[in-house]
mmCIF file of C-alpha atoms in Angstrom:
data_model
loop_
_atom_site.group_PDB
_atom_site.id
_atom_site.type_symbol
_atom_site.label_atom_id
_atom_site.label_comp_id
_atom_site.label_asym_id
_atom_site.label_seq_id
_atom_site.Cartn_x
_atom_site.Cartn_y
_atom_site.Cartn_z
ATOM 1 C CA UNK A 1 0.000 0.000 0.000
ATOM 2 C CA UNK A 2 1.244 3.708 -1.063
ATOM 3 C CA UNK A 3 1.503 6.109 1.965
ATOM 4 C CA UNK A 4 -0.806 7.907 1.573
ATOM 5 C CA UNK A 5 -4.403 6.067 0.700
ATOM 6 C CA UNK A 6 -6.568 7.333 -1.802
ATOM 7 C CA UNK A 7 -9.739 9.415 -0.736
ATOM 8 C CA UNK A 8 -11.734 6.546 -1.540
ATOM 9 C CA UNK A 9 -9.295 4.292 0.440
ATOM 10 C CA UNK A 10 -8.975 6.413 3.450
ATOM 11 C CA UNK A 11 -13.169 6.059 3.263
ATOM 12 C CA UNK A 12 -13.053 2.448 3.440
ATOM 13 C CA UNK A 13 -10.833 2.141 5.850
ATOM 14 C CA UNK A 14 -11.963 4.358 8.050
ATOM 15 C CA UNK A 15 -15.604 2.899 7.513
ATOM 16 C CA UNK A 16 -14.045 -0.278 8.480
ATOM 17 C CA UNK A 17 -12.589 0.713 11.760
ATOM 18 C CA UNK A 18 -16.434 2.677 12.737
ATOM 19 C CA UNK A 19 -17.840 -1.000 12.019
ATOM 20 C CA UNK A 20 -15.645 -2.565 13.853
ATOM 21 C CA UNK A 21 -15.756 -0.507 17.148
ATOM 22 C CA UNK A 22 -19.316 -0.210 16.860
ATOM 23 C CA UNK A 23 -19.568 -4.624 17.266
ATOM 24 C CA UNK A 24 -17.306 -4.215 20.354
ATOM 25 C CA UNK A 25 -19.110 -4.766 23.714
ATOM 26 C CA UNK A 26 -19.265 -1.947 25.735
ATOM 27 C CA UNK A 27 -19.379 0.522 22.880
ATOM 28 C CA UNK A 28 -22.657 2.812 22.748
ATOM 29 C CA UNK A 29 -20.836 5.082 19.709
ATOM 30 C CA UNK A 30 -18.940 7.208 18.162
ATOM 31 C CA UNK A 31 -18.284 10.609 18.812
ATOM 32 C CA UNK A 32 -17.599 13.315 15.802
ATOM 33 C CA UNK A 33 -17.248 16.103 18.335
ATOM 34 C CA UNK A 34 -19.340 18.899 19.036
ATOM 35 C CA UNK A 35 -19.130 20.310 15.527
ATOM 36 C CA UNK A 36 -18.746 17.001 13.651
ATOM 37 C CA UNK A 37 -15.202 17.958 12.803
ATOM 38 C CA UNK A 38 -13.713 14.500 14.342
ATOM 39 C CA UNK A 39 -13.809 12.618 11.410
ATOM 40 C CA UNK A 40 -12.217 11.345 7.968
ATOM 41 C CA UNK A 41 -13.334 13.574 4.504
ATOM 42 C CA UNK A 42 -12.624 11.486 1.880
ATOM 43 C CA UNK A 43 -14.243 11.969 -1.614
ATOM 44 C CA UNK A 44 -17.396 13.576 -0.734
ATOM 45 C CA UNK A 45 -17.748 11.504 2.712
ATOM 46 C CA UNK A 46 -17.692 11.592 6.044
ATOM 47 C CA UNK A 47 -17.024 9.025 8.561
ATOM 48 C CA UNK A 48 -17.137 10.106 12.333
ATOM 49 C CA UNK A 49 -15.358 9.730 15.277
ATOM 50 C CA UNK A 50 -12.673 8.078 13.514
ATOM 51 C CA UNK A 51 -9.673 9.730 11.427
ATOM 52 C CA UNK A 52 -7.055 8.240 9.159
ATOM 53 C CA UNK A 53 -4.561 10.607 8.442
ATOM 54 C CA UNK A 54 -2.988 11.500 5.050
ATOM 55 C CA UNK A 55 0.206 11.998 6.595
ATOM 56 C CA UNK A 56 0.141 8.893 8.254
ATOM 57 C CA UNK A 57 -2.235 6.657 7.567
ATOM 58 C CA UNK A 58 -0.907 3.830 9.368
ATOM 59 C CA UNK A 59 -2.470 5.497 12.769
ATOM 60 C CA UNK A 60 -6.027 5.616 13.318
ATOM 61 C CA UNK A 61 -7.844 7.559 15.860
ATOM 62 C CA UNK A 62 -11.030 6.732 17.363
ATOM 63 C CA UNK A 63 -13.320 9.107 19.612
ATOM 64 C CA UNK A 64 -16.046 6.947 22.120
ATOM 65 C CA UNK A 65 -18.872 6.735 23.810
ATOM 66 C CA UNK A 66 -19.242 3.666 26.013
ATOM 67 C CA UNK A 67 -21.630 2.429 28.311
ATOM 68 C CA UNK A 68 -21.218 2.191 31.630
ATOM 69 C CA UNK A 69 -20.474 -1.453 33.143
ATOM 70 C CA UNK A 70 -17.128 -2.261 31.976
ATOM 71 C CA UNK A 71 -14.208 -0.836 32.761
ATOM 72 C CA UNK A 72 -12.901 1.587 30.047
ATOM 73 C CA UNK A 73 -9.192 0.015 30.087
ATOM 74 C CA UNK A 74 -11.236 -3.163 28.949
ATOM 75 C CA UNK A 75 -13.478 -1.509 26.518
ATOM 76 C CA UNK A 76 -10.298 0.137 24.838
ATOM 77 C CA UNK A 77 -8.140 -3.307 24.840
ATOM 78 C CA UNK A 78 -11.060 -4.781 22.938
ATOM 79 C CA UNK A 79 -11.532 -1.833 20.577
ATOM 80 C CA UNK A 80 -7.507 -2.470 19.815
ATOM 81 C CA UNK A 81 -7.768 -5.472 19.038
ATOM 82 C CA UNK A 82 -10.759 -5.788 16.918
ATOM 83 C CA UNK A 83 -9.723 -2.997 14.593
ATOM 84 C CA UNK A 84 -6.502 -4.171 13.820
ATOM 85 C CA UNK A 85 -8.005 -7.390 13.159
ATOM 86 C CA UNK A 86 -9.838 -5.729 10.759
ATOM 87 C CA UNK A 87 -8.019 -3.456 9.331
ATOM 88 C CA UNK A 88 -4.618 -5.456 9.091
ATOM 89 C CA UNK A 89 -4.505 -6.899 6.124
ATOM 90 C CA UNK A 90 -5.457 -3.177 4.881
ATOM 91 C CA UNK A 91 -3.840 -1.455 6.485
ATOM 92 C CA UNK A 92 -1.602 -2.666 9.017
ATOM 93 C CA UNK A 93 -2.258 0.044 11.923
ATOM 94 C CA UNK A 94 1.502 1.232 13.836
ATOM 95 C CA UNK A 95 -1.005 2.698 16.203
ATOM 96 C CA UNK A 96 -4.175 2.495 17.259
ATOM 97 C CA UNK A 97 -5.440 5.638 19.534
ATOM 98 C CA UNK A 98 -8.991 5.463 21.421
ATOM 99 C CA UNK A 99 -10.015 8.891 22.888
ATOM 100 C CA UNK A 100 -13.420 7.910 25.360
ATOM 101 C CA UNK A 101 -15.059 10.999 25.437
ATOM 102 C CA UNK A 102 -18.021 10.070 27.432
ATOM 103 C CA UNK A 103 -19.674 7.804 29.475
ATOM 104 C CA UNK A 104 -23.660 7.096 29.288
ATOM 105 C CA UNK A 105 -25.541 5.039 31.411
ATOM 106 C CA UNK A 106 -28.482 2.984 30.769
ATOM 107 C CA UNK A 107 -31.483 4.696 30.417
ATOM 108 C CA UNK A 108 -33.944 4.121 33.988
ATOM 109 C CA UNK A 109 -36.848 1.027 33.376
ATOM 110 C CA UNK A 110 -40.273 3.134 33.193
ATOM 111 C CA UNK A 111 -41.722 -0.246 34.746
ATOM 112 C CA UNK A 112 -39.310 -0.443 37.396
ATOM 113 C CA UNK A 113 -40.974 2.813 39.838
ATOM 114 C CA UNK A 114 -38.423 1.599 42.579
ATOM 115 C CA UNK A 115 -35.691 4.814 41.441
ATOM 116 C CA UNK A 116 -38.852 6.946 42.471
ATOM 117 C CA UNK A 117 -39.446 5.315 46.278
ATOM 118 C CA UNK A 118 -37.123 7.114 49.224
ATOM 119 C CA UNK A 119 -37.196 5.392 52.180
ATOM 120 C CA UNK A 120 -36.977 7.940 54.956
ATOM 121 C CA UNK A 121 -37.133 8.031 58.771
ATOM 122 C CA UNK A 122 -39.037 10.111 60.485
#
């Protein structure tokens, strides 16, 4: 592979590397930044919270959102490993860099009214 990717490359690949953080447990999504401008423009498209560089294209970043439950250290090990599983035989990542920009938790049960009882002494 050149060294720098085509547009349409750095697309794919970058495409690649969303869908293969997104499968990864603990994972809610991916995060473009407040204005959208964490991402990879390649021939017309955009692909958030992830950025292949023209420069060096053998590093991709990755911006997060995960759920809460696991431990982040996890979540990122797993996010590691999965995209350079996917991308190797692409691309080969030197580096792999995973930003978690945010935590969300589930959202409450509406069934579940026990969040709304307080048990108080009087």
């Amino acid at each position: 592979m050149s060294s720098d990717p085509s547009g349409s490359r750095r697309a794919e690949l970058a495409r690649a590397a969303a869908d293969a953080a997104r499968t990864t447990s603990g994972v809610a999504r991916l995060d473009g930044g407040a204005l959208g401008e964490f991402a990879t423009y390649a021939d017309g498209e955009r692909v958030e919270g992830v950025r292949i560089g023209r420069e060096d294209p053998s590093t991709v970043r990755l911006r997060l959102v995960v759920t809460y439950g696991r431990p982040i250290p996890e979540i990122a090990a797993d996010v590691d490993a999965v995209v350079r599983d996917r991308l190797g035989p692409q691309l080969r990542p030197s580096r792999v860099d995973i930003d978690v920009v945010d935590v969300e938790t589930p959202a409450p049960d509406p069934e579940d009214d026990s969040s709304l009882r307080h048990d108080t002494k009087e």
